[in-house]
Amino acid sequence: MKSLRLILADQLTHDISSLKDIDVGQDIVLMCEVANETGYVRHHKKKIAFLFSAMRHFAEELRARGINVHYTKFDDRDNAGSFTKEIERALSRENFGRIVTTFPGEYRVLEEMKTWATRFDVDVEIRGDDRFLATPEEFKNWAEGRKQLRMEYFYRDMRQSYSILMNGNQPEGGKWNYDAENRKPPKDGLNIPQTYSAEPDAITCEVLALVADKFNAHFGDLEPFHFAVTRDQALVALHQFIDQRLCFFGDYQDAMIEGEPWMYHAHISFYLNCGLLTPLECAKAAEHAYHSGEAPLNAVEGFIRQIIGWREYVRGIYWLKMPSYASENFFKADRRLPDFYWSGEATMNCLRQCISETKQNAYAHHIQRLMVLGNFALIAGIDPKEVNEWFLIVYADAYEWVELPNVSGMILFADGGYFASKPYAAGGSYINKMSNYCESCRYKVKEKNGPDACPFNYLYWDFLARNRDKLSQNHRIGMMYKTYDRMSEDKKLAISNDSKTFFEGLEN
Ligand code: FAD
Ligand code: DLZ
Ligand code: SF4
């Protein structure tokens, strides 16, 4: 039976389920750059360029395998503009007995795929995405009956199921988690290695010109562009991380230094999420580095936990909780996203640094996203819809399955505590401890109130005071109300007035 096999931009994996039984002689692979996907949110220029270039390279690799690929470029005159219309166009060109595809990364796209069988009167096979370690059904079974989910227990199951960093049925080194040895503040004189950087080839240059022309109004800097766009390049990027940075990954996982966007992180999320790398091979590469003595256990375990723990866990939550998860708003937060998230012109240095690096690189590391950009959005009470849209737009690794649980669940506590046991709210002292941002900030991190005080300091207490009914019973943050209640009435008034003045300034 002749099959039409659809490959999406985040499905660039040669042995993906939709290609497994391909009949090279007669099947057609359809890949398309479509306005519906570039425009449902206005993605960062670099993200569009990365995906288009990686798609075009992948199509060339499929052709080199003898596979017949129908590839629609963004500026092709007959580009129909959406997955559905491109499928319709392909079906009008020739007869296919079925459409084969792999389970997509977004609920929205799955709903679209589900319409095709009736709409086109053709068999549609949506195959599971076996690049992930846990299927949505397995996660559902694991989650069933648990009132609150905790990543740590899920992660241990993954370690055992895939026998990663295990010594028989015991965790390597005797402990499951070595975080107590991780997360050191940055120190002077760190010699941070360069991140992977590829020279754009002819395909990438053509894409860069297209993106400059068609997406000029989108957020972010298009150039310099140095992402890997093929699997071979992504493998080099992975091994460069393993060889040069993994050994300090744990130590400096939470550290932030002005002008050092990459630190000791891996910078592989873009490649993992679009399929150029697979999670299991990344975890195994790190495990190998431990066994060969190239990296210590605290770093290796911490890195593996991010990939087979957190990454799988957020995907599980996404499919378990959609579609209602997208409209959760526990705190009923309704403030508009401040303009400086787009312009980068924030008066607070930490925000300015993280936003301008995001603009340049379509990347910020986890603690910048969580404790600076996310923490501010949480304590300032910004509408989850606006925060989610921003995070989905600005990062080259962002797809809804991973972005939404991190934003609504991890940073905004919008699900009321299903994902995380407490909101990650913090005052300025955490940022001061883990970064050097405060040294060149116009605000003073040690001051708690007044025009020069670090806004995180009073906004933190104002957030707690505003949400007392929702948080005072929380077993991890509830005790902070005892501290608040011990404050003098003058102090409480100062917190409230400073916050009010700050918010008025935002609105103006
Ligand atoms: P490293 O720090 O080197 O970690 C290694 C890998 O672990 C990452 O590549 C990633 O695949 C995985 N990982 C680590 N933490 C997480 C996590 N919380 N969720 C999922 N995977 C994780 N990650 C995305 O891939 N896409 C997103 O859209 C995204 N949005 C986020 C939004 C917020 C508010 C927060 C707090 C985190 C978000 N993350 C997202 C998770 C994490 O910040 C990024 O995966 C990480 O910064 C990517 O950089 P890296 O490859 O250098 O990661
Ligand atoms: C994010 C994205 C963008 C910007 N453009 C395309 C595209 O033109 N063609 C495509 O196949 N996929 C694109 N994507 C990724 C899709 O939005 C992605 O497949 C969904 O997020 C579902 O996983
Ligand atoms: Fe950020 Fe406050 Fe430090 Fe300024 S003083 S960089 S606002 S934490």
XYZ file of C-alpha atoms and ligand atoms in Angstrom:
592
model
C 0.000 0.000 0.000
C 1.400 3.385 -1.007
C 1.763 5.616 2.055
C 2.111 9.350 2.549
C 4.455 9.845 5.498
C 4.376 13.225 7.198
C 7.488 14.408 9.022
C 7.184 17.533 11.192
C 9.991 19.909 12.131
C 10.430 18.238 15.516
C 10.538 14.729 14.026
C 13.958 14.810 12.351
C 15.053 11.333 13.430
C 15.983 8.697 10.857
C 14.432 5.766 12.708
C 11.314 7.647 13.854
C 8.206 5.427 14.064
C 6.561 6.978 10.981
C 9.486 5.911 8.766
C 10.122 2.442 10.219
C 8.507 0.324 7.495
C 8.905 2.795 4.645
C 8.675 1.340 1.137
C 11.432 3.342 -0.500
C 10.227 2.422 -3.980
C 6.723 3.840 -3.656
C 6.100 5.876 -0.478
C 6.391 9.649 -0.319
C 7.649 11.648 2.658
C 5.969 15.034 3.018
C 7.756 17.873 4.803
C 6.502 21.434 4.734
C 7.407 24.872 6.019
C 3.993 26.384 6.713
C 2.668 29.758 7.805
C 0.302 28.158 10.311
C 3.258 26.821 12.306
C 5.491 29.886 12.013
C 2.586 32.151 12.927
C 0.403 30.493 15.602
C 2.852 32.264 17.843
C 5.445 34.576 16.302
C 8.535 32.475 16.978
C 12.034 33.925 17.463
C 13.772 34.416 14.093
C 16.594 32.096 15.100
C 14.151 29.330 16.007
C 12.492 29.472 12.582
C 15.870 29.542 10.816
C 17.102 26.608 12.893
C 14.047 24.471 12.173
C 13.857 25.278 8.461
C 17.564 24.602 7.979
C 17.452 21.367 10.001
C 14.359 20.253 8.032
C 16.018 20.957 4.684
C 19.174 19.100 5.706
C 17.101 16.170 6.952
C 15.191 16.055 3.638
C 18.544 15.868 1.795
C 19.628 12.986 4.037
C 16.382 11.119 3.329
C 16.903 11.642 -0.407
C 20.433 10.275 -0.042
C 18.771 7.112 1.355
C 16.755 6.884 -1.885
C 13.542 8.147 -0.280
C 11.187 10.284 -2.351
C 10.618 13.518 -0.409
C 8.049 16.161 -1.305
C 9.374 19.246 0.408
C 7.409 22.503 0.446
C 9.549 25.553 1.088
C 8.025 28.553 2.837
C 8.193 30.756 -0.258
C 7.016 28.151 -2.798
C 4.191 29.735 -4.797
C 1.801 26.846 -4.223
C 2.548 26.490 -0.463
C -0.878 25.806 1.060
C 0.035 27.212 4.499
C -0.929 24.465 6.962
C -0.338 20.776 7.611
C -3.945 19.962 6.677
C -3.879 21.903 3.430
C -0.479 20.488 2.488
C -1.835 16.970 3.074
C -4.833 17.834 0.923
C -2.520 19.050 -1.849
C -0.405 15.879 -1.663
C -3.552 13.707 -1.827
C -4.756 15.637 -4.865
C -1.488 14.901 -6.690
C -1.628 11.121 -6.302
C -3.429 8.294 -4.569
C -2.311 7.034 -1.185
C -3.732 4.113 0.753
C -2.909 5.745 4.095
C -1.238 8.634 5.876
C 1.417 7.629 8.407
C 2.763 10.009 11.012
C 4.242 10.088 14.504
C 2.407 11.408 17.564
C 3.066 15.189 17.564
C 4.491 17.392 20.289
C 1.421 19.553 20.692
C -2.200 18.878 21.560
C -3.257 21.420 18.939
C -1.529 19.431 16.165
C -2.895 16.100 17.435
C -6.425 17.505 17.211
C -5.677 18.620 13.648
C -4.356 15.161 12.713
C -7.472 13.512 14.124
C -9.644 15.304 11.555
C -7.823 13.872 8.534
C -9.376 10.400 8.337
C -12.915 11.762 7.907
C -11.955 14.856 6.044
C -9.936 13.009 3.384
C -11.572 9.592 3.646
C -8.230 7.877 4.084
C -6.652 5.695 6.788
C -4.538 7.711 9.199
C -1.992 5.986 11.419
C -0.643 8.132 14.268
C 2.175 6.062 15.691
C 3.650 6.455 19.172
C 6.783 8.559 19.578
C 9.276 5.994 20.858
C 12.069 8.544 21.103
C 10.724 9.247 24.591
C 11.425 6.789 27.408
C 7.892 6.775 28.803
C 4.690 6.729 26.774
C 1.797 8.999 27.829
C -0.080 5.800 28.888
C 2.816 4.611 31.058
C 3.007 8.012 32.723
C -0.744 8.003 33.287
C -0.519 4.606 34.978
C 2.335 5.817 37.150
C 0.426 8.994 38.096
C -2.904 7.303 38.747
C -3.992 7.447 42.375
C -1.246 9.884 43.415
C -2.614 13.136 44.816
C 0.610 15.000 44.149
C 3.246 13.949 41.677
C 6.945 14.170 42.454
C 9.569 13.933 39.771
C 12.107 12.201 42.019
C 10.100 8.943 42.226
C 9.330 8.901 38.534
C 13.038 9.450 37.819
C 14.040 6.474 39.964
C 11.664 4.279 37.980
C 13.246 5.491 34.732
C 16.750 4.763 36.054
C 15.672 1.216 36.896
C 13.645 0.551 33.744
C 16.482 1.628 31.464
C 19.279 0.473 33.767
C 21.029 3.835 33.693
C 23.627 4.611 36.342
C 22.654 1.475 38.248
C 24.734 -1.073 40.105
C 22.489 -4.104 39.959
C 19.276 -2.839 41.514
C 21.069 -0.141 43.529
C 21.823 3.399 42.314
C 25.450 3.965 41.349
C 27.377 5.283 44.369
C 24.551 4.315 46.752
C 22.400 7.453 46.362
C 19.769 8.338 43.764
C 20.418 12.058 43.856
C 23.654 14.026 44.367
C 22.171 17.508 44.363
C 23.564 18.244 47.810
C 27.003 18.421 46.129
C 25.768 20.598 43.252
C 24.654 24.166 42.667
C 27.614 26.215 43.856
C 27.740 29.999 43.437
C 29.966 31.170 40.579
C 33.530 32.055 41.434
C 36.014 34.402 39.772
C 38.388 33.117 37.135
C 36.248 30.309 35.720
C 37.556 29.303 32.319
C 34.233 28.500 30.634
C 34.711 26.665 27.318
C 33.127 28.009 24.126
C 29.862 26.447 23.086
C 29.526 24.518 19.819
C 29.501 26.771 16.793
C 28.903 25.681 13.170
C 29.604 27.778 10.092
C 26.387 28.252 8.078
C 26.513 26.271 4.799
C 24.666 27.098 1.551
C 21.355 25.629 2.791
C 21.510 27.603 6.038
C 22.482 30.814 4.201
C 19.444 30.451 1.928
C 17.223 29.964 4.982
C 18.774 32.952 6.765
C 17.968 35.160 3.763
C 14.393 33.829 3.719
C 13.879 34.444 7.441
C 15.402 37.939 7.208
C 12.956 38.703 4.421
C 9.743 37.100 5.711
C 10.056 37.248 9.498
C 11.782 40.539 10.060
C 9.105 41.719 12.502
C 9.508 38.669 14.749
C 11.391 38.857 18.054
C 15.111 38.182 18.292
C 18.421 38.412 16.482
C 18.825 36.216 13.427
C 22.589 36.459 13.259
C 25.140 35.328 14.178
C 23.682 31.870 13.569
C 25.792 28.948 14.763
C 23.379 26.141 15.666
C 24.015 22.591 14.522
C 21.526 21.735 11.780
C 22.368 18.082 11.082
C 22.591 15.019 13.267
C 26.353 14.773 12.675
C 26.830 18.334 13.883
C 24.520 17.800 16.862
C 26.592 14.755 17.856
C 29.724 16.909 17.776
C 27.944 19.453 19.996
C 26.943 16.697 22.438
C 30.446 15.266 22.666
C 31.973 18.708 23.001
C 29.773 19.162 26.065
C 30.651 15.744 27.481
C 34.391 16.318 26.964
C 34.614 19.950 28.022
C 31.787 20.984 30.319
C 30.039 17.991 31.883
C 32.596 17.732 34.702
C 31.435 21.123 36.063
C 27.763 20.775 35.084
C 26.624 19.964 38.630
C 28.835 22.483 40.392
C 27.696 25.481 38.341
C 24.233 24.361 37.246
C 22.557 27.304 39.012
C 25.280 29.901 38.508
C 24.786 33.002 36.366
C 27.541 35.333 35.217
C 27.033 38.515 33.225
C 28.152 37.989 29.616
C 28.334 34.173 29.988
C 25.070 32.824 28.579
C 26.259 29.244 28.102
C 28.034 28.437 31.403
C 28.528 24.674 31.905
C 25.171 23.661 30.427
C 24.846 21.297 27.469
C 22.913 23.456 24.943
C 21.366 20.384 23.397
C 17.664 20.943 24.126
C 17.108 22.317 20.597
C 18.657 19.178 19.099
C 16.899 16.767 21.452
C 13.503 18.363 20.935
C 13.650 18.383 17.137
C 15.008 14.842 16.970
C 18.627 15.335 15.901
C 19.657 13.724 19.198
C 17.798 11.179 21.306
C 17.495 11.306 25.093
C 18.805 7.813 25.639
C 22.013 8.416 23.686
C 22.665 11.645 25.635
C 22.155 9.890 28.978
C 24.362 6.963 27.898
C 27.120 9.304 26.702
C 27.171 10.946 30.143
C 27.114 7.576 31.899
C 30.082 6.475 29.796
C 31.976 9.622 30.823
C 31.448 8.639 34.467
C 32.629 5.067 34.007
C 35.699 6.178 32.080
C 36.603 8.666 34.822
C 36.053 11.781 32.703
C 33.316 13.293 34.888
C 32.309 12.953 38.555
C 29.125 11.257 39.703
C 27.451 14.425 41.021
C 27.697 16.037 37.562
C 26.715 12.937 35.616
C 23.769 12.019 37.830
C 22.538 15.633 37.786
C 22.689 15.780 33.986
C 21.024 12.389 33.503
C 18.243 13.421 35.923
C 17.444 16.429 33.737
C 17.025 14.257 30.678
C 15.446 10.999 31.798
C 13.766 12.612 34.818
C 12.586 16.165 34.240
C 12.215 16.022 30.478
C 10.090 12.874 30.525
C 8.139 14.037 33.578
C 7.058 17.333 31.978
C 5.937 15.492 28.859
C 3.934 13.064 30.972
C 2.189 15.920 32.769
C 1.447 17.695 29.497
C -0.384 14.767 27.923
C -2.054 13.824 31.187
C -3.462 17.289 31.805
C -4.203 18.718 28.373
C -6.272 20.528 27.243
C -7.311 22.030 30.604
C -3.688 22.624 31.656
C -3.363 25.481 29.159
C -5.973 27.562 30.979
C -4.911 26.967 34.608
C -4.557 30.159 36.649
C -4.500 29.291 40.382
C -3.629 32.834 41.507
C -5.971 34.470 38.984
C -2.995 36.514 37.830
C -3.994 39.081 35.230
C -1.194 41.605 34.813
C -0.024 42.253 31.228
C 3.483 41.076 30.355
C 5.718 44.153 30.682
C 7.092 45.514 27.409
C 10.657 44.997 28.589
C 10.271 41.223 28.065
C 10.340 42.149 24.358
C 12.660 45.146 24.318
C 15.110 43.950 26.960
C 15.088 47.467 28.377
C 14.453 46.512 31.979
C 15.875 48.641 34.749
C 16.588 45.490 36.781
C 19.959 44.216 35.607
C 19.210 40.502 36.080
C 16.143 40.755 33.841
C 17.991 42.930 31.334
C 20.823 40.406 31.044
C 18.590 37.347 30.716
C 16.251 38.971 28.185
C 19.030 40.368 26.023
C 20.784 36.970 25.958
C 17.462 35.353 25.036
C 17.084 37.869 22.225
C 20.586 37.167 20.933
C 20.694 33.383 21.299
C 17.102 32.053 21.507
C 18.546 30.392 24.618
C 18.786 31.043 28.343
C 19.780 28.386 30.813
C 17.433 26.844 33.329
C 18.098 29.095 36.315
C 17.802 32.239 34.217
C 14.400 30.983 33.023
C 13.314 29.820 36.482
C 14.742 32.196 39.075
C 14.968 35.443 37.106
C 12.447 35.529 34.242
C 10.020 33.089 35.847
C 10.339 34.311 39.422
C 9.553 37.858 38.306
C 6.517 36.739 36.276
C 5.237 34.802 39.301
C 5.619 37.456 41.973
C 4.477 40.272 39.687
C 1.272 38.306 38.999
C 1.537 38.182 35.218
C -1.225 36.448 33.280
C -0.144 32.822 32.593
C -1.398 33.045 28.986
C 0.988 35.918 28.255
C 3.900 34.270 30.064
C 3.355 30.996 28.224
C 3.199 32.728 24.874
C 6.457 34.553 25.571
C 8.308 31.381 26.569
C 6.945 29.512 23.544
C 8.119 32.256 21.209
C 11.564 33.105 22.462
C 13.402 29.782 22.925
C 14.638 27.606 20.075
C 13.831 24.519 22.175
C 10.218 25.522 22.909
C 7.281 23.298 21.953
C 4.136 23.319 24.001
C 4.659 19.835 25.509
C 7.778 21.039 27.322
C 7.195 24.772 27.617
C 3.705 24.698 29.184
C 4.401 22.445 32.206
C 7.620 24.322 32.929
C 5.849 27.671 32.802
C 2.402 26.959 34.224
C 3.528 24.153 36.541
C 7.061 24.996 37.590
C 7.324 28.773 37.553
C 3.772 30.082 37.914
C 2.261 27.391 40.181
C -0.798 27.948 37.981
C -1.944 24.354 38.545
C -2.129 24.950 42.306
C 0.648 22.513 43.158
C 0.152 19.435 40.993
C 3.582 19.837 39.371
C 5.584 21.471 42.157
C 5.149 21.351 45.909
C 5.639 25.109 46.321
C 6.021 28.207 44.163
C 9.661 28.997 43.309
C 9.256 32.562 44.610
C 12.372 34.295 45.902
C 13.702 37.714 46.835
C 16.878 39.290 45.458
C 19.292 37.491 47.782
C 19.036 34.218 45.817
C 19.974 36.000 42.563
C 22.758 37.821 44.389
C 24.142 34.556 45.750
C 24.074 32.722 42.421
C 25.137 35.530 40.074
C 27.130 38.721 39.719
C 24.162 40.597 38.228
C 23.554 42.715 41.331
C 27.051 44.276 41.202
C 26.092 46.422 38.220
C 22.413 46.928 38.956
C 20.858 50.306 39.609
C 19.005 48.739 42.582
C 20.600 47.663 45.849
C 20.001 44.043 46.638
C 20.526 44.514 50.382
C 17.866 47.247 50.605
C 14.383 45.986 51.348
C 12.278 49.085 50.781
C 12.401 52.465 49.097
C 13.189 53.654 45.577
C 16.636 52.025 45.479
C 15.622 48.677 46.970
C 15.790 45.559 44.807
C 12.196 45.107 43.567
C 12.388 41.342 44.103
C 12.643 42.005 47.858
C 9.322 43.780 48.345
C 7.502 42.066 45.453
C 8.215 38.702 47.105
C 6.369 39.721 50.299
C 3.638 41.486 48.394
C 3.066 38.277 46.401
C 2.732 36.276 49.636
C 0.418 38.872 51.167
C -1.777 39.010 48.040
C -2.117 35.215 47.948
C -2.410 34.402 51.626
C -5.666 32.483 51.189
C -4.002 30.200 48.640
C -0.597 29.680 50.239
C -0.799 29.918 53.993
C -1.651 26.213 54.248
C 1.182 25.143 51.924
C 3.513 23.019 54.051
C 6.665 24.349 52.369
C 5.976 28.060 52.099
C 3.200 28.549 54.693
C 5.705 29.238 57.500
C 6.818 32.417 55.703
C 3.559 33.980 56.895
C 4.867 33.767 60.462
C 7.780 35.996 59.423
C 5.410 38.341 57.597
C 3.081 38.558 60.579
C 5.980 39.533 62.843
C 6.738 42.578 60.658
C 5.633 45.980 61.944
C 2.597 47.601 60.335
C 4.904 50.305 58.910
C 7.040 47.669 57.246
C 3.997 45.931 55.752
C 2.743 49.277 54.463
C 6.137 50.012 52.907
C 6.040 46.635 51.090
C 2.581 47.342 49.786
C 3.360 50.944 48.758
C 6.665 50.073 47.073
C 4.946 47.308 45.133
C 2.135 49.624 44.096
C 4.605 52.263 42.893
C 6.569 49.600 41.040
C 3.459 48.265 39.272
C 2.329 51.784 38.361
C 5.753 52.328 36.825
C 5.315 49.154 34.771
C 1.969 50.281 33.471
C 3.328 53.672 32.468
P 20.953 21.532 30.454
O 20.816 22.371 31.646
O 22.319 21.213 30.011
O 20.133 20.178 30.746
C 20.232 19.047 29.885
C 18.914 18.692 29.275
O 17.980 18.325 30.270
C 18.236 19.778 28.488
O 18.751 19.874 27.184
C 16.787 19.330 28.500
O 16.516 18.454 27.444
C 16.662 18.578 29.804
N 15.963 19.388 30.812
C 16.503 19.996 31.884
N 15.543 20.566 32.638
C 14.390 20.331 32.004
C 13.041 20.681 32.280
N 12.691 21.384 33.358
N 12.110 20.308 31.382
C 12.440 19.595 30.281
N 13.686 19.238 29.987
C 14.645 19.591 30.840
N 13.133 23.147 28.059
C 12.861 22.914 26.770
O 13.446 21.998 26.184
N 11.942 23.658 26.098
C 11.278 24.679 26.689
O 10.444 25.323 26.053
C 11.563 24.957 28.043
N 10.942 25.982 28.678
C 11.246 26.232 29.985
C 10.594 27.287 30.620
C 10.865 27.559 31.946
C 10.137 28.662 32.629
C 11.791 26.778 32.657
C 12.069 27.059 34.087
C 12.447 25.743 32.028
C 12.186 25.457 30.692
N 12.835 24.410 30.022
C 12.526 24.154 28.711
C 13.749 23.518 30.735
C 15.230 23.937 30.702
O 15.363 25.257 31.120
C 15.842 23.747 29.325
O 15.610 22.430 28.875
C 17.340 23.969 29.361
O 17.612 25.271 29.798
C 17.930 23.726 27.991
O 19.283 24.042 27.965
P 20.424 22.947 27.965
O 20.251 22.032 26.815
O 21.702 23.689 28.055
O 20.090 22.160 29.281
C 7.764 25.352 15.477
C 7.595 25.052 14.031
C 7.756 26.055 13.085
C 8.165 27.431 13.452
N 7.568 25.802 11.778
C 7.246 24.554 11.375
C 7.042 24.249 9.999
O 7.082 25.103 9.138
N 6.792 22.971 9.672
C 6.709 21.971 10.585
O 6.544 20.809 10.217
N 6.808 22.254 11.892
C 7.096 23.511 12.299
N 7.251 23.797 13.619
C 7.059 22.738 14.593
C 5.601 22.424 14.729
O 4.916 23.547 15.236
C 5.581 21.203 15.628
O 5.555 20.089 14.833
C 4.486 21.245 16.563
O 4.955 22.020 17.604
C 3.962 19.899 17.000
O 4.955 19.086 17.517
Fe 18.138 41.751 40.042
Fe 17.692 42.910 42.412
Fe 20.113 42.042 41.810
Fe 19.140 44.159 40.542
S 19.609 44.013 42.718
S 20.221 42.440 39.620
S 16.983 43.635 40.423
S 18.290 40.801 42.064
